[in-house]
mmCIF file of C-alpha atoms and ligand atoms in Angstrom:
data_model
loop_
_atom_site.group_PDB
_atom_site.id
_atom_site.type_symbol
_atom_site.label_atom_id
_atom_site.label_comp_id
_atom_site.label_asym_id
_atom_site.label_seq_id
_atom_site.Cartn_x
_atom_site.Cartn_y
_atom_site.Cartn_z
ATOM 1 C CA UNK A 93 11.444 -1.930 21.373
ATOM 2 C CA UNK A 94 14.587 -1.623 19.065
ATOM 3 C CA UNK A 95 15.379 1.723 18.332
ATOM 4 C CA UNK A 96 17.724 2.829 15.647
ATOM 5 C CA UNK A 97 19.320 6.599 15.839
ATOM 6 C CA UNK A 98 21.313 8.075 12.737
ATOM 7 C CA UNK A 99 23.126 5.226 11.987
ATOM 8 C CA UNK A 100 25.437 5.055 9.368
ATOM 9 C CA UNK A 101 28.011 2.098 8.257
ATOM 10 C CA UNK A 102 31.281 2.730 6.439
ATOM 11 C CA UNK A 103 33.162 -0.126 5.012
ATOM 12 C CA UNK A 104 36.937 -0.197 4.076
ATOM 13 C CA UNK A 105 37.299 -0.938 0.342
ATOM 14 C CA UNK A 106 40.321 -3.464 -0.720
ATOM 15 C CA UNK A 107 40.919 -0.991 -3.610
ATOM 16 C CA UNK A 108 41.459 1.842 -0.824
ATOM 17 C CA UNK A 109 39.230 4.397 0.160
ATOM 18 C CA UNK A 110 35.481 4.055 2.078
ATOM 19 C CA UNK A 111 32.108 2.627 0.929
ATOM 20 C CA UNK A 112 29.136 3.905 2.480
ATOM 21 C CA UNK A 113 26.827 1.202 3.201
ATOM 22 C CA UNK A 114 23.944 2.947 5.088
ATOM 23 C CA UNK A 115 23.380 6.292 5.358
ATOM 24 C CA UNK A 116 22.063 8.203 8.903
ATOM 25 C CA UNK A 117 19.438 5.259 8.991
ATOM 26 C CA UNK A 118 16.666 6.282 12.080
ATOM 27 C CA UNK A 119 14.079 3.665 12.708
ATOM 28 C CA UNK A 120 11.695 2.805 15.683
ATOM 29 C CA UNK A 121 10.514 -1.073 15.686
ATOM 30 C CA UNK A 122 7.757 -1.619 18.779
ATOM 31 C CA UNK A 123 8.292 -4.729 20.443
ATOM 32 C CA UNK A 124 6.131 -7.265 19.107
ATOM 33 C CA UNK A 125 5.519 -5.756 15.313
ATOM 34 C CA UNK A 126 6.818 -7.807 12.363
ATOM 35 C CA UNK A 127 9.034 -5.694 10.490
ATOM 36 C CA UNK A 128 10.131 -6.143 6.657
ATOM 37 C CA UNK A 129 12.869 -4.507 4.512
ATOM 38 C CA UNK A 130 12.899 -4.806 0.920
ATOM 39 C CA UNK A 131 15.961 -3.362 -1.703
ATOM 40 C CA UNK A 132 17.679 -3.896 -4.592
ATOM 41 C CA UNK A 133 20.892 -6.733 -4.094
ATOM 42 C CA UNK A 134 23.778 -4.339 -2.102
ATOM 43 C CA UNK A 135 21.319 -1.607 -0.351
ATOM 44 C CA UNK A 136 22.653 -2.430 3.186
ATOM 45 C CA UNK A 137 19.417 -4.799 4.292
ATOM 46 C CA UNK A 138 21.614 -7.202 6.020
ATOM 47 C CA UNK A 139 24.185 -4.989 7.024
ATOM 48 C CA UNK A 140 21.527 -2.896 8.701
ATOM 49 C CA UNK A 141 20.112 -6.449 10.350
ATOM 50 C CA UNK A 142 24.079 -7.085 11.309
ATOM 51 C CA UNK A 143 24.122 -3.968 13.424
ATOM 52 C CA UNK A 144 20.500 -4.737 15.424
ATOM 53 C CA UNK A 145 22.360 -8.522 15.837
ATOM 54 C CA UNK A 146 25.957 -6.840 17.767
ATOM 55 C CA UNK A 147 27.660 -8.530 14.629
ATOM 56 C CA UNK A 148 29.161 -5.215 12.630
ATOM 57 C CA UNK A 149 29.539 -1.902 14.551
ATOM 58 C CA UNK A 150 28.348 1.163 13.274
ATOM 59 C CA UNK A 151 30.834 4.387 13.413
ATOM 60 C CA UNK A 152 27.849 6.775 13.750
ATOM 61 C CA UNK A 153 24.449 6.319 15.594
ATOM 62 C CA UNK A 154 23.320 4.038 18.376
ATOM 63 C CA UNK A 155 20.949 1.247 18.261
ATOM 64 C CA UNK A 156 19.602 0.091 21.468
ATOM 65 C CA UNK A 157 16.949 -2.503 22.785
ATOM 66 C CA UNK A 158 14.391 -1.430 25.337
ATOM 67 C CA UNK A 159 17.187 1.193 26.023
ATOM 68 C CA UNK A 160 20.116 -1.104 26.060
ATOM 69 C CA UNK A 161 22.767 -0.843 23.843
ATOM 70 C CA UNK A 162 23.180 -3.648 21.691
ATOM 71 C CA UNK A 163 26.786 -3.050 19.942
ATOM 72 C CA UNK A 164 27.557 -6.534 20.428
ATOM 73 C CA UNK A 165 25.275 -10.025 20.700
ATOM 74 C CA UNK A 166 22.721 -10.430 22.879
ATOM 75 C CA UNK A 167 20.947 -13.744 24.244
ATOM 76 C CA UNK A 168 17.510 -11.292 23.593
ATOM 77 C CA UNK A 169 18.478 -11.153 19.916
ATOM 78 C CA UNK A 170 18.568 -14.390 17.694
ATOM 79 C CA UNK A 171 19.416 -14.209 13.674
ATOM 80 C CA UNK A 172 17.827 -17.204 11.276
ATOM 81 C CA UNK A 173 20.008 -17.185 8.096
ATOM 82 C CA UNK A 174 19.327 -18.252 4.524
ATOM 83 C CA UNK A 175 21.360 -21.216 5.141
ATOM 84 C CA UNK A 176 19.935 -23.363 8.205
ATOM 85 C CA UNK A 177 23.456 -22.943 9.844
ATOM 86 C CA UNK A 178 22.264 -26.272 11.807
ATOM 87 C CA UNK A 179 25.055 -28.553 12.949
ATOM 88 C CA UNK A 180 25.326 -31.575 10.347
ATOM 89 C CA UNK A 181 26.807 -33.867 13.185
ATOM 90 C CA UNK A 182 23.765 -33.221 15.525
ATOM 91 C CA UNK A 183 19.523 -34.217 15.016
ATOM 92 C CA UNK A 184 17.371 -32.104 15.215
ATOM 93 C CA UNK A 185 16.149 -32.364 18.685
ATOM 94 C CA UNK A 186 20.164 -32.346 19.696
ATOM 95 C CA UNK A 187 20.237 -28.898 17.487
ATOM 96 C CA UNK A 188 17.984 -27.139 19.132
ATOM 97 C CA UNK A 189 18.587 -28.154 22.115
ATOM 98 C CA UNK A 190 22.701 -26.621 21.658
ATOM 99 C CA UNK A 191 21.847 -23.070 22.435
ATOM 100 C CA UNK A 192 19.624 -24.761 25.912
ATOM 101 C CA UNK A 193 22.892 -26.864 26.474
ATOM 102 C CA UNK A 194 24.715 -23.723 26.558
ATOM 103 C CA UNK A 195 23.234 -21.826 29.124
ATOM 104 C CA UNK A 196 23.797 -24.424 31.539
ATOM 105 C CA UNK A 197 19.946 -26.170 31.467
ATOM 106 C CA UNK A 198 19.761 -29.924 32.398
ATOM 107 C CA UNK A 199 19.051 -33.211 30.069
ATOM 108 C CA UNK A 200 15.607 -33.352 31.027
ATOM 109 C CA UNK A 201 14.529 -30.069 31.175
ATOM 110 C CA UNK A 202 16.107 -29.044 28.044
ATOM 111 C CA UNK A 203 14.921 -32.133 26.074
ATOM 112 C CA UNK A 204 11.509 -31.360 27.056
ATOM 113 C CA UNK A 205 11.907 -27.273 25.947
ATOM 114 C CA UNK A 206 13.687 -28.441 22.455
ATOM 115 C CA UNK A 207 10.958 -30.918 21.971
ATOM 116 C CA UNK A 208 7.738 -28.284 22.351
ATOM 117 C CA UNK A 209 9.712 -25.941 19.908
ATOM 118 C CA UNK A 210 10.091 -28.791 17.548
ATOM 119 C CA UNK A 211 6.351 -29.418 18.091
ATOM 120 C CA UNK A 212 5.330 -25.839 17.031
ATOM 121 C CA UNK A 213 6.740 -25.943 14.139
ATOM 122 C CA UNK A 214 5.141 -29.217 13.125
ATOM 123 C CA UNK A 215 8.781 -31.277 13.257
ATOM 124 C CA UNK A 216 8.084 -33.885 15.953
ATOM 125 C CA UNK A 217 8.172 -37.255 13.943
ATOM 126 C CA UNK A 218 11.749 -36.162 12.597
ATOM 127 C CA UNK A 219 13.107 -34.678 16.012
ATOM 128 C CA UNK A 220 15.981 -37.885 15.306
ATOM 129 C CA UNK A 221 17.005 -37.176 12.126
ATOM 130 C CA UNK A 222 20.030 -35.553 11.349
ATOM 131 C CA UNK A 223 19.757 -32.026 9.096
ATOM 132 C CA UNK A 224 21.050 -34.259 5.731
ATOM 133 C CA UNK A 225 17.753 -36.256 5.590
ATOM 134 C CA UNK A 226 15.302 -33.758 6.033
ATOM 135 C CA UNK A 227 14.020 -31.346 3.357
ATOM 136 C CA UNK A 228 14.854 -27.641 2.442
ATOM 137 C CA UNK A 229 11.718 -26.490 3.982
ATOM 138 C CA UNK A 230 12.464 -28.968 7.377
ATOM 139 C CA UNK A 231 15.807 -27.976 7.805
ATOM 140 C CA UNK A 232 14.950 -24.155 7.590
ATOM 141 C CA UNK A 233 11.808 -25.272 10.566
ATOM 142 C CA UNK A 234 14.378 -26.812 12.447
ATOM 143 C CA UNK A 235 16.226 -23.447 12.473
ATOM 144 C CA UNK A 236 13.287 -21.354 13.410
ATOM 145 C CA UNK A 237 12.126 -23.911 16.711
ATOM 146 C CA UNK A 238 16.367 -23.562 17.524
ATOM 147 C CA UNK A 239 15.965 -20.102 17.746
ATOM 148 C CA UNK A 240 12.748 -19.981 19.458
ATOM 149 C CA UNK A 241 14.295 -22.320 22.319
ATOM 150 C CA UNK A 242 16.379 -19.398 23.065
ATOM 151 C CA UNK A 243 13.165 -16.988 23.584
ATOM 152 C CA UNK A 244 14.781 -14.622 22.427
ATOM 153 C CA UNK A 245 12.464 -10.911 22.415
ATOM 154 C CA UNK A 246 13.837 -9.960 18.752
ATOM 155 C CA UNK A 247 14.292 -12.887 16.006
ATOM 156 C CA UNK A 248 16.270 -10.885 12.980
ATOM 157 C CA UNK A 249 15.331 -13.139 10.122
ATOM 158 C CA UNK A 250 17.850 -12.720 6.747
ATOM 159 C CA UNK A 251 16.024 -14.175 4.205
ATOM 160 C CA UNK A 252 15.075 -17.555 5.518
ATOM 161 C CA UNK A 253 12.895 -18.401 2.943
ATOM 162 C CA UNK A 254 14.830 -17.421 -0.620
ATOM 163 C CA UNK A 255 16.136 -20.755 -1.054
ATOM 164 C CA UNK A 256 13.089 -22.583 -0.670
ATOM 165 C CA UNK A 257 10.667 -23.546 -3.594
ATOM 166 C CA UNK A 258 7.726 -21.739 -3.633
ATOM 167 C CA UNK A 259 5.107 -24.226 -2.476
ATOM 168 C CA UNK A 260 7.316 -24.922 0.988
ATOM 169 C CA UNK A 261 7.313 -20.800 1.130
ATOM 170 C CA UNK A 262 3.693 -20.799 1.205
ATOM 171 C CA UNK A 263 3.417 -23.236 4.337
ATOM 172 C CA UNK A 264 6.552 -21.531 5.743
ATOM 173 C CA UNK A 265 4.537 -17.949 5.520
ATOM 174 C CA UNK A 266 1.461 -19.911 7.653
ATOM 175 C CA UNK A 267 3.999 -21.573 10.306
ATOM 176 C CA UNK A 268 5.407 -18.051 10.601
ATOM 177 C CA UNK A 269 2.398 -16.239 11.154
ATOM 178 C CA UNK A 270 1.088 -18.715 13.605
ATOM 179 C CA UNK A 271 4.172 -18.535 15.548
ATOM 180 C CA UNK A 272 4.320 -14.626 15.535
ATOM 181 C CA UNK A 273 0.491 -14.783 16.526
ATOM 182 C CA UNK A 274 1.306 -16.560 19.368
ATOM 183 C CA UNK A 275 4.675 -15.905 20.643
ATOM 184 C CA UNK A 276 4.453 -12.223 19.878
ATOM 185 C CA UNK A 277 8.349 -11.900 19.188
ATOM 186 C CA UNK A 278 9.684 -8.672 17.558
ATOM 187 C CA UNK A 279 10.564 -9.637 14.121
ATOM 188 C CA UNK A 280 12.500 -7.862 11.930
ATOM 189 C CA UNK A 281 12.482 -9.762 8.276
ATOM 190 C CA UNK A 282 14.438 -9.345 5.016
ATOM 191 C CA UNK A 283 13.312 -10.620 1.785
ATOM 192 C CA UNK A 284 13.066 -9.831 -2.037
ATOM 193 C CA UNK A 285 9.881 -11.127 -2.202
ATOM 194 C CA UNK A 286 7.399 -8.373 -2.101
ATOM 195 C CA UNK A 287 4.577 -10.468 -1.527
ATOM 196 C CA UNK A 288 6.253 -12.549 1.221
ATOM 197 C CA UNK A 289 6.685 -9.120 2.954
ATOM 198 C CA UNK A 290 3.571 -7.788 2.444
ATOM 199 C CA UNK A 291 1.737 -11.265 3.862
ATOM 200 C CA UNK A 292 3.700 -11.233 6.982
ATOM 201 C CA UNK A 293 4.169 -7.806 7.788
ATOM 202 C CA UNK A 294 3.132 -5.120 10.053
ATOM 203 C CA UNK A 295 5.268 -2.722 8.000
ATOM 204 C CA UNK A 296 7.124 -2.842 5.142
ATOM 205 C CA UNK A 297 10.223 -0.435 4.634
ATOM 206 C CA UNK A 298 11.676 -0.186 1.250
ATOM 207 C CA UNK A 299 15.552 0.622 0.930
ATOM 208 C CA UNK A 300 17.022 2.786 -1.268
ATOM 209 C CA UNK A 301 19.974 1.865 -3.220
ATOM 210 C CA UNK A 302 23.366 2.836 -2.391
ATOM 211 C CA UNK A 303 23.708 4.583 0.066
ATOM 212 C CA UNK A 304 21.208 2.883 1.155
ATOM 213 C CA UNK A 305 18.743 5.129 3.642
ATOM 214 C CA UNK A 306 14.946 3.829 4.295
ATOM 215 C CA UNK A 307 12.781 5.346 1.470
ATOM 216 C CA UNK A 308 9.488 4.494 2.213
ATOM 217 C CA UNK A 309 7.480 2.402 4.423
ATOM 218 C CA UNK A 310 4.206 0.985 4.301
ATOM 219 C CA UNK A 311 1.679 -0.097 6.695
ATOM 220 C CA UNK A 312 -0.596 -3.309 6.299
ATOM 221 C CA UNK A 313 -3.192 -3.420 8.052
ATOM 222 C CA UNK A 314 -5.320 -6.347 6.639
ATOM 223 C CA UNK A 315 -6.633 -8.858 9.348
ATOM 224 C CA UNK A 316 -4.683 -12.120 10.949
ATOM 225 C CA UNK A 317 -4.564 -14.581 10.212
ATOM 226 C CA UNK A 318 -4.251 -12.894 6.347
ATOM 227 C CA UNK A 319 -6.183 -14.176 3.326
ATOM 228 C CA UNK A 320 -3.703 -14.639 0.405
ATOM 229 C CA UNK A 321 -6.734 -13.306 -1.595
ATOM 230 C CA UNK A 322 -7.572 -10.383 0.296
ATOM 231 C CA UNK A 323 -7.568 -7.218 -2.707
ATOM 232 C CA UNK A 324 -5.434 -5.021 -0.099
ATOM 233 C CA UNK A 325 -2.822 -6.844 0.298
ATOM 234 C CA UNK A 326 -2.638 -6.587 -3.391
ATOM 235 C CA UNK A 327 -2.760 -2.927 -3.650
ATOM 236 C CA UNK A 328 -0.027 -2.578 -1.039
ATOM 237 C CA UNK A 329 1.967 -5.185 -2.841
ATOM 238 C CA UNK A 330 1.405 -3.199 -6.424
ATOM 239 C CA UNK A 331 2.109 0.385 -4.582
ATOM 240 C CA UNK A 332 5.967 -1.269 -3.354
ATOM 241 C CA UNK A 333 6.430 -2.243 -6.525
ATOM 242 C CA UNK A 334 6.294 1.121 -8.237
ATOM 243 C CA UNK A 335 8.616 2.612 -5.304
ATOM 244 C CA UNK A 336 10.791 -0.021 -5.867
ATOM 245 C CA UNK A 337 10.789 -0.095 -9.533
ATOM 246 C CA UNK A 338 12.499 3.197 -9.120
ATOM 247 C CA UNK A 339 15.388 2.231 -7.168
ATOM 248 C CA UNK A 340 16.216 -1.236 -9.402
ATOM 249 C CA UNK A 341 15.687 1.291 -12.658
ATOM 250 C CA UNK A 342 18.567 3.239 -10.895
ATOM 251 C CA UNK A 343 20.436 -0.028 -10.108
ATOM 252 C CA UNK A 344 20.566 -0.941 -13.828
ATOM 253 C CA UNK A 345 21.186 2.237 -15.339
ATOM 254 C CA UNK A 346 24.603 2.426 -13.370
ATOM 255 C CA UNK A 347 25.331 -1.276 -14.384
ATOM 256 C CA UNK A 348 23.953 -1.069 -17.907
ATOM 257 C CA UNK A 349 23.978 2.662 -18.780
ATOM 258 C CA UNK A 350 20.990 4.444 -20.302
ATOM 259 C CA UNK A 351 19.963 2.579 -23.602
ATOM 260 C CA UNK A 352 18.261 -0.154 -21.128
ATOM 261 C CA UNK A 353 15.218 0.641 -19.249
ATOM 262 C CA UNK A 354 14.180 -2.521 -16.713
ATOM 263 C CA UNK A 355 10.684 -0.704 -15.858
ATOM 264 C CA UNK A 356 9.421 -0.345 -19.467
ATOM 265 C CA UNK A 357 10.770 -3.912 -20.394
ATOM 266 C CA UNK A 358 10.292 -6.256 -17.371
ATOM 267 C CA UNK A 359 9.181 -5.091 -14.472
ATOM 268 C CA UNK A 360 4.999 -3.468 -15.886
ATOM 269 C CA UNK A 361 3.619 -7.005 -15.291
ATOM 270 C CA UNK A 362 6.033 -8.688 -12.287
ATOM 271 C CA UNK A 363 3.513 -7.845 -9.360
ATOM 272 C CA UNK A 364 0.400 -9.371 -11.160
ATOM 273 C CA UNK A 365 2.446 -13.197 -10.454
ATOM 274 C CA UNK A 366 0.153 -14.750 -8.006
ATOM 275 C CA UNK A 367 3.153 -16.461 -6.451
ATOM 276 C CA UNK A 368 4.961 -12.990 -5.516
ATOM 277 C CA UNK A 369 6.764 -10.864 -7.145
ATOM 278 C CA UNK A 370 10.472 -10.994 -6.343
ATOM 279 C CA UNK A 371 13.288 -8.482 -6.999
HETATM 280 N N1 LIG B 35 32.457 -6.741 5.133
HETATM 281 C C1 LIG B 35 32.285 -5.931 4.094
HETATM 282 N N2 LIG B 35 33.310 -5.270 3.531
HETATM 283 C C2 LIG B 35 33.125 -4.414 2.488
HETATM 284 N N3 LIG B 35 31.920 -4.151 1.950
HETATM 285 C C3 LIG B 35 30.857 -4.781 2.466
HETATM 286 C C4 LIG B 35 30.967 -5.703 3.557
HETATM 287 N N4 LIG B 35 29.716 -6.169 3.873
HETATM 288 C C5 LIG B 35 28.888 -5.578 2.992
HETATM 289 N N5 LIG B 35 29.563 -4.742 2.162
HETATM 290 C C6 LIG B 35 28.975 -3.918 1.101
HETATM 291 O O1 LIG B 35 27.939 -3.147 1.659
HETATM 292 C C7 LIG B 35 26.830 -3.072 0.770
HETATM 293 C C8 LIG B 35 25.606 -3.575 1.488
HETATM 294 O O2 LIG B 35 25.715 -4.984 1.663
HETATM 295 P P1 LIG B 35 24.551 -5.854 2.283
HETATM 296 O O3 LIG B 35 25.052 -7.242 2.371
HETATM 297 O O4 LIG B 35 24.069 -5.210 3.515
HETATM 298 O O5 LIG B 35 23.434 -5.718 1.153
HETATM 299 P P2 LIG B 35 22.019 -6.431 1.057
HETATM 300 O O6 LIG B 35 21.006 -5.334 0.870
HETATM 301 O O7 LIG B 35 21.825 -7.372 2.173
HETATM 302 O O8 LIG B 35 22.168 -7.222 -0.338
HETATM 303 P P3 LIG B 35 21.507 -8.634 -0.777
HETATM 304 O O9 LIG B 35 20.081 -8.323 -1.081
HETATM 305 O O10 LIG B 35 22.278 -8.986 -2.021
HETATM 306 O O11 LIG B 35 21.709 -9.603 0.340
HETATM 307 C C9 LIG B 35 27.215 -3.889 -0.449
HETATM 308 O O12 LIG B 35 27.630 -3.022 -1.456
HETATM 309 C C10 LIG B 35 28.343 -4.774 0.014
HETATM 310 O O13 LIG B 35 29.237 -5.026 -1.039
HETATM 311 MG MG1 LIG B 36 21.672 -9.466 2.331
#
């Protein structure tokens, strides 16, 4: 269980003076729930995810794992980035095999664990190739079985899908859903992509803007694995739109001033895209 008290994130500004990034953020994940956060660009989603990971420290609050602090990295928490992050010099099988490497495990053994990873995520006829011959959608797999090898409890995903084309999404949504089906890891998931977050998620909690504080959530409770089609997911998706509508009106207005309006000229007809509506 991660648990997030009052945190709040300052950060120094090159101009002088401080920045508040998130403000007296409380949250409660349970271990094993799949988690999203959705916000306008600059709300403090990955900042927030940088605190669960030990990677930024917090001046105010505590975050802790089953009751353990985790101010700095832990081997029970593993972050997937946008970018793959794999090593270009290493194949797949070699990459995620590193972390296994690492922690002191044999050829063999760890061969073996980096092989049923690769396996799960439907990568075992490229486990040779090096990252630079395998696709977008391959590379980002790879990164997901790496992580996995670590078993970690928490994977803290930062929006490992946005730079993949939306067909690859839709299979990466499936492999993701099986894997959380069966592994039962803790996931907390950032994305723009309202649909993306209401498919995969237990919850979805919708950011504020600047400071940015959690200003809604939602629970979806449609069946696994979930029907793309099913109406509710719909609704849910339509009902984060109009929260969020409000924050990215607010968003604009203090980049564009009041003689635009984003809600009565774009934003009406986004969630009725039946590949997702992003933000
Ligand atoms: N190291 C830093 N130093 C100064 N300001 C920072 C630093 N890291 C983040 N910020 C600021 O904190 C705010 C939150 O940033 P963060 O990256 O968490 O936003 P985000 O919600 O993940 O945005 P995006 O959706 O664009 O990824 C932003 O205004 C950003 O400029
Ligand atoms: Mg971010």
């Amino acid at each position: 269980m991660i648990e997030i008290k009052n945190i709040s994130k300052t950060f120094q500004q090159r101009t002088g003076g401080t920045f508040t990034a998130i403000d007296n953020v409380s949250l409660t994940i349970q271990k094993g729930e799949f988690v999203s956060l959705l916000g306008p660009s600059g709300c403090g989603k990955s900042t927030l995810l940088n605190l669960v990971a030990g990677l930024e420290h917090a001046e105010q609050g505590k975050i802790t794992v089953n009751g353990k602090d985790c101010s700095t990295p832990g081997p029970d928490r593993v972050v997937v980035f946008q970018e793959h992050a794999l090593f270009p010099w290493l194949t797949v099988l070699d990459n995620v095999a590193f972390g296994l490497k690492q922690k002191g495990i044999g050829k063999k053994e760890r061969e073996e664990m980096a092989r049923e990873q690769i396996k799960s995520v439907h990568l075992s006829r490229f486990a040779d190739r090096y990252p630079h011959e395998l696709s977008g959608g391959m590379k980002q797999r790879a990164a997901i079985a790496r992580a996995l090898a670590m078993d970690p409890e928490i994977l803290l995903m930062d929006e490992p899908f946005a730079a993949l084309d939306e067909q690859t999404r839709l299979i990466l949504h499936k492999e993701l859903e099986e894997i959380w089906m069966r592994t039962k890891k803790t996931i907390l998931f950032i994305t723009h992509n309202i649909r993306e977050a209401v498919i995969l998620s237990d919850r979805v909690l919708v950011m504020s803007t600047r400071p940015g504080t959690i200003k809604k959530e939602f629970a979806v409770q449609a069946e696994r694995p979930r029907d793309a089609s099913d109406p509710l997911l719909h609704h849910t998706e339509t009902n984060i739109m109009e929260v969020l509508a409000d924050e990215l009106e607010k968003v604009v207005k203090e980049e564009m001033g009041d003689e635009y309006s984003l809600k009565k000229n774009t934003l009406s007809d986004r969630s009725s895209n039946s590949m997702g509506s992003g933000i």
